[in-house]
CSV table of C-alpha atoms in Angstrom, one decimal:
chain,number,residue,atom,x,y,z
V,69,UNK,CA,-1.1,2.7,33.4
V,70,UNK,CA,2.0,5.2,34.2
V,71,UNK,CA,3.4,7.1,31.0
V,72,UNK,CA,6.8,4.7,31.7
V,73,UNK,CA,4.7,2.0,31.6
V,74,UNK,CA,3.0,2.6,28.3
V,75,UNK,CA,6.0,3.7,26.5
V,76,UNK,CA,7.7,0.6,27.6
V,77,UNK,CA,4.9,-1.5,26.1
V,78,UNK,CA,4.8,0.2,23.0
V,79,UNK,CA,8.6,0.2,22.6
V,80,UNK,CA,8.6,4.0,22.3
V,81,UNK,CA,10.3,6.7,24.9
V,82,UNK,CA,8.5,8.1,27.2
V,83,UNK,CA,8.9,11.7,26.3
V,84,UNK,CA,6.8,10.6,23.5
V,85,UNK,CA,4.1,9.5,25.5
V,86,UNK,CA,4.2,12.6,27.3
V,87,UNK,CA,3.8,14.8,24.8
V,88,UNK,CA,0.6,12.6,23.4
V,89,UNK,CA,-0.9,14.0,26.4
V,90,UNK,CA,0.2,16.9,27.7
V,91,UNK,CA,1.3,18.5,24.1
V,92,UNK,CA,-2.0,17.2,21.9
V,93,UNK,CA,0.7,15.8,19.9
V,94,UNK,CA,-0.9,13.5,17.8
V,95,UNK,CA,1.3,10.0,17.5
V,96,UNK,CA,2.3,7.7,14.5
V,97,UNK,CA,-0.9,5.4,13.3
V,98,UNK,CA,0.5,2.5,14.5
V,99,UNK,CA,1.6,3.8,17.9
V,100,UNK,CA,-2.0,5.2,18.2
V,101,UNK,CA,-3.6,2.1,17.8
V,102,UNK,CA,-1.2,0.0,19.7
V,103,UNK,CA,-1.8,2.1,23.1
V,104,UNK,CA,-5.5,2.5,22.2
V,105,UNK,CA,-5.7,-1.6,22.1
V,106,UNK,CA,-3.6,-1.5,25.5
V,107,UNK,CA,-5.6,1.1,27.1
V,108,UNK,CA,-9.0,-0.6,25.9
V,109,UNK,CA,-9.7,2.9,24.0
V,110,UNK,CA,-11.0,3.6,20.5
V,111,UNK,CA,-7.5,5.8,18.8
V,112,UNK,CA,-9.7,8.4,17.1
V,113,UNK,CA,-11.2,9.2,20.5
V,114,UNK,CA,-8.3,9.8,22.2
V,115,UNK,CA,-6.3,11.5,18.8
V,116,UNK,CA,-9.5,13.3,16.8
V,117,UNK,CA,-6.9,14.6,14.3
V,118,UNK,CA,-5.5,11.0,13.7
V,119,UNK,CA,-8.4,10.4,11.2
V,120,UNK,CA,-6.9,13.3,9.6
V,121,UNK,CA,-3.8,12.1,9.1
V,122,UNK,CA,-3.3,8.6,8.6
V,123,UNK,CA,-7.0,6.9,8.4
V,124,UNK,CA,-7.8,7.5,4.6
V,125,UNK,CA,-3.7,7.1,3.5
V,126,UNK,CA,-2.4,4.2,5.7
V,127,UNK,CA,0.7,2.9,4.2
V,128,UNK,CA,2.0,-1.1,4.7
V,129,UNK,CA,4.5,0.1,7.1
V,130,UNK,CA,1.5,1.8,9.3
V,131,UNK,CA,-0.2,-1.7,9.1
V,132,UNK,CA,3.5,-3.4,10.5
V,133,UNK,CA,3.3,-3.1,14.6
V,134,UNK,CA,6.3,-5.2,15.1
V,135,UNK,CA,8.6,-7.9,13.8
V,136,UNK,CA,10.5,-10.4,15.1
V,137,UNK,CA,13.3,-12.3,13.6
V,138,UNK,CA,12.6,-15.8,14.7
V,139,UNK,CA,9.0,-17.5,16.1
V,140,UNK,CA,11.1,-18.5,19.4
V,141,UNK,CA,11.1,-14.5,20.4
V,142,UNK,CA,8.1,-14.1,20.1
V,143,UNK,CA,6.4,-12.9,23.7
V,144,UNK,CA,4.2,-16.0,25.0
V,145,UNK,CA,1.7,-13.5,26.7
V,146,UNK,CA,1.2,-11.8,22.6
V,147,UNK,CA,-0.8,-14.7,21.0
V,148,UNK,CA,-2.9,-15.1,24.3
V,149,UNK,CA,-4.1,-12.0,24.8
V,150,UNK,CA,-4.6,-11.1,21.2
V,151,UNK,CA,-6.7,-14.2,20.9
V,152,UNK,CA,-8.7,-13.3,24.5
V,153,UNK,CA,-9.4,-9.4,22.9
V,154,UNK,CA,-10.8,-10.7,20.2
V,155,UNK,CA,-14.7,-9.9,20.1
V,156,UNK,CA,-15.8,-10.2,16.7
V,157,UNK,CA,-13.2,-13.2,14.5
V,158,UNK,CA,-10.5,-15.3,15.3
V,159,UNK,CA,-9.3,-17.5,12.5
V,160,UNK,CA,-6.3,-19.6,12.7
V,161,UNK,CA,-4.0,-21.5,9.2
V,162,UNK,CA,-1.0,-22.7,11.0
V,163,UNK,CA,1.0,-26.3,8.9
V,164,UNK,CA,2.0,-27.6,12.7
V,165,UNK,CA,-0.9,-26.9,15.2
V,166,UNK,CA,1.8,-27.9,17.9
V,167,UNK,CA,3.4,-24.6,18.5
V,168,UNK,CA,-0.6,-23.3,19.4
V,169,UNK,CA,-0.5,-26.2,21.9
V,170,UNK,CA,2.6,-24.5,23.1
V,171,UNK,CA,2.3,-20.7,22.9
V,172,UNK,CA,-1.2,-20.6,24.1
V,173,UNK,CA,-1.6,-23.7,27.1
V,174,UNK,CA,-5.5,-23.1,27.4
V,175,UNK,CA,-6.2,-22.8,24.0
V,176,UNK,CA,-9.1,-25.4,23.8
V,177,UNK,CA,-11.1,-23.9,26.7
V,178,UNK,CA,-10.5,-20.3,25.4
V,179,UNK,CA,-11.8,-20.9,21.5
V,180,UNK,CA,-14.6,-22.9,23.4
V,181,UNK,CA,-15.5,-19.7,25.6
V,182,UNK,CA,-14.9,-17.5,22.5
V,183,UNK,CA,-17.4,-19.1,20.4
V,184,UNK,CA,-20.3,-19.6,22.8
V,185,UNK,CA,-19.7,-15.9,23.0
V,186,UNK,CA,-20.4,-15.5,19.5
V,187,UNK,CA,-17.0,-14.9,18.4
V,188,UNK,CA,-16.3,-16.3,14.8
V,189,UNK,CA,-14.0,-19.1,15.3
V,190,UNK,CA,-12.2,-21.1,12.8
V,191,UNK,CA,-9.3,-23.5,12.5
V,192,UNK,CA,-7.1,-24.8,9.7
V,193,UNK,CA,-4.0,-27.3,9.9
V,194,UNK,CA,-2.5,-29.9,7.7
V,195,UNK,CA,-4.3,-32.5,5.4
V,196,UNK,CA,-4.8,-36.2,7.1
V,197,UNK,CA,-1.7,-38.1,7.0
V,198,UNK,CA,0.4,-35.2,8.4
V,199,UNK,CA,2.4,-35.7,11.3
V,200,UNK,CA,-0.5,-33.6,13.7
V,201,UNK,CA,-3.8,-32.5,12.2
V,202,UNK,CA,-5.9,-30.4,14.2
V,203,UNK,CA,-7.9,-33.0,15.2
V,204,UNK,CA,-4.7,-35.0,16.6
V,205,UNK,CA,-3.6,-31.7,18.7
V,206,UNK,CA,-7.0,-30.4,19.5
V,207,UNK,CA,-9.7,-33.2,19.4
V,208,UNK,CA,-11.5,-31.7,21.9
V,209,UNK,CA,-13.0,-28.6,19.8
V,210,UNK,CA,-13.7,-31.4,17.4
V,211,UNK,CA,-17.6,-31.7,19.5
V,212,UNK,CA,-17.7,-27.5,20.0
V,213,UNK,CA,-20.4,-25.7,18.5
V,214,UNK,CA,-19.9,-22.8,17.0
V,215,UNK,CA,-16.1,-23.8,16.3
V,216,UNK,CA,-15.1,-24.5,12.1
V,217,UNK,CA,-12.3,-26.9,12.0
V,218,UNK,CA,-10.5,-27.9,8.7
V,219,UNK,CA,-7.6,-29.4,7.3
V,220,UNK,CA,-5.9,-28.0,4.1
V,221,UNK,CA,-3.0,-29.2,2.1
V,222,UNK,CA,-1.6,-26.0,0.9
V,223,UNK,CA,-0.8,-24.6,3.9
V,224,UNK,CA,2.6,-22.4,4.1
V,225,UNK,CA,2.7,-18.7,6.0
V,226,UNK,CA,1.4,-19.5,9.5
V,227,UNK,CA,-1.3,-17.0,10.4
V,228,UNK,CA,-2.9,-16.3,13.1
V,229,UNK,CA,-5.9,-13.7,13.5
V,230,UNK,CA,-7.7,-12.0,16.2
V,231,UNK,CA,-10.0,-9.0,15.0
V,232,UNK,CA,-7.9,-6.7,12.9
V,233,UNK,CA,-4.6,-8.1,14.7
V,234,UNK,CA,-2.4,-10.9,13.0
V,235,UNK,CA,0.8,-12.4,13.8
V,236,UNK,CA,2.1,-14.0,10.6
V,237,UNK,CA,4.7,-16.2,10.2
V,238,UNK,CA,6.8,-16.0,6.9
V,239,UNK,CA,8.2,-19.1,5.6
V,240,UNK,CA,12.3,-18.8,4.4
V,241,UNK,CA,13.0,-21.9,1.9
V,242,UNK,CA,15.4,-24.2,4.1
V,243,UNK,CA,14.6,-23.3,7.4
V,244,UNK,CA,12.6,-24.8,10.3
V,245,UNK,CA,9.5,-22.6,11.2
V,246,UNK,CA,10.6,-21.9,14.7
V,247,UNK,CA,13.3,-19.8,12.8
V,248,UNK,CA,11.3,-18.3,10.8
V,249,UNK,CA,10.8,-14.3,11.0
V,250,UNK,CA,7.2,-13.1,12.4
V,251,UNK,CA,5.6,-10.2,11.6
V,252,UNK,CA,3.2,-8.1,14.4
V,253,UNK,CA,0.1,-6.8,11.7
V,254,UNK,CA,-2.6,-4.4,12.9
V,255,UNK,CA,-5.3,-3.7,10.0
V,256,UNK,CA,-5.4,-0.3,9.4
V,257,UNK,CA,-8.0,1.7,6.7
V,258,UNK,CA,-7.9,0.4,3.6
V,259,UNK,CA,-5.5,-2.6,4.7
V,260,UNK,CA,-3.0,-2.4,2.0
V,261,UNK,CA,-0.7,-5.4,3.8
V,262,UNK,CA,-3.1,-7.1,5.7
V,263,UNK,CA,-5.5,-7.3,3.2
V,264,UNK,CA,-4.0,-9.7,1.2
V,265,UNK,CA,-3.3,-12.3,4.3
V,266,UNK,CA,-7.2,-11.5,5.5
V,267,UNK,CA,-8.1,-12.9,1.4
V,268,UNK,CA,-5.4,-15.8,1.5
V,269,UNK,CA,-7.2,-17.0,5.0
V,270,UNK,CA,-10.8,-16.8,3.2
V,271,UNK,CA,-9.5,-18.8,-0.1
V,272,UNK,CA,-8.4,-21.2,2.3
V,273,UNK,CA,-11.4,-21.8,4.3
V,274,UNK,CA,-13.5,-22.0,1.1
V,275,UNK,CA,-11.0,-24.8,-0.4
V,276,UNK,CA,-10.3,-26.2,3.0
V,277,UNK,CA,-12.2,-30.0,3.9
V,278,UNK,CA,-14.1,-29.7,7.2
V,279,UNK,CA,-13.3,-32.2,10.0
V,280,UNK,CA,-15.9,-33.4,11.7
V,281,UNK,CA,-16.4,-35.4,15.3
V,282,UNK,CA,-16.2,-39.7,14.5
V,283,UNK,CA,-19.7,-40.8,15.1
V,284,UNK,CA,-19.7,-43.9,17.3
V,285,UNK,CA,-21.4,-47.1,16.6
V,286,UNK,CA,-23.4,-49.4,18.6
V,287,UNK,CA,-21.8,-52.9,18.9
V,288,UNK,CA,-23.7,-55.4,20.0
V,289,UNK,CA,-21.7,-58.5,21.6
């Protein structure tokens, strides 16, 4: 990874970069962790002093990677790869599971590989009746072990969550969800934004009704 090449990712210049390693210049929380993430690096091992400075005090905007101002822009490659980093929980509340078809074309066979790896996987969409439940778009993780699928009727914000990443989709009152703004979340410390979206996903599993596989009958002629 060149020093252009990181600073390009990040969005950041590359004299920045440069002095992150040549100056011990110690860099914003949320640019530490993004190039930490990149890298496949812990942040305080590469910035000792960044626990000094941001771990104990992280603010919402610290928390805020990126944001972009309709679903559409957001990069393809984002919701795949945060969703094939993620070692410990992934949980998903999206209204239309269509755009996961979409965004992320292997999505079936990577929760599957996920969860036999002991990754916390779960899954909630609209209530039965809805144009595309989970179980329409996905049947196939419907007979997955390890896999929690579950439809919910009060579904708004889409959110998506791998680890202590989250790409949220915020809901504007007259406008398609493809328009809608997205925000780039990266848990930080005490999580004073993400913490609230990490409690609305748990509320929503404990209120949400599991789907299960159809058990089939024996017919006899």
């Amino acid at each position: 990874m060149t020093i252009e090449g990181l600073a390009d990712r990040l969005g950041v210049d590359p004299k920045s970069v440069e002095r992150w390693i040549t100056s011990d210049r110690t860099p914003h929380a949320r640019n530490a962790h993004a190039a930490a993430k990149i890298l496949h690096a812990d942040a305080y091992h590469l910035w000792p002093r960044l626990d000094e400075r941001r771990r104990s005090v992280a603010t919402p905007r610290d928390e805020l990677v990126t944001c972009y101002p309709t679903r559409s822009v957001v990069p393809l490659d984002l919701w795949r790869s945060l969703l094939a980093d993620a070692v410990g929980s992934i949980d998903m509340a999206v209204a239309n599971p269509l755009f996961l078809a979409d965004a992320v074309w292997d999505l079936p066979g990577l929760l599957a590989d996920k969860a036999a790896a002991g990754v916390r996987v779960r899954l909630v969409g609209p209530a039965s009746g809805s144009p595309a439940t989970v179980a329409d778009v996905f049947p196939s993780l419907l007979s997955v072990p390890g896999i929690r699928l579950a439809e919910h009727g009060g579904l708004h914000a889409d959110v998506v969550r791998a680890d202590d990443d989250l790409i949220v989709t915020t809901p504007v009152d007259g406008m398609a969800p493809v328009l809608s703004p997205v925000m780039h979340l990266r848990r930080l410390g005490p999580a004073p934004l993400t913490s609230g979206y990490l409690t609305a996903l748990d509320h929503l599993f404990a209120t949400a009704t599991p789907v299960r596989a159809p058990r089939l009958r024996a017919v006899v002629a």
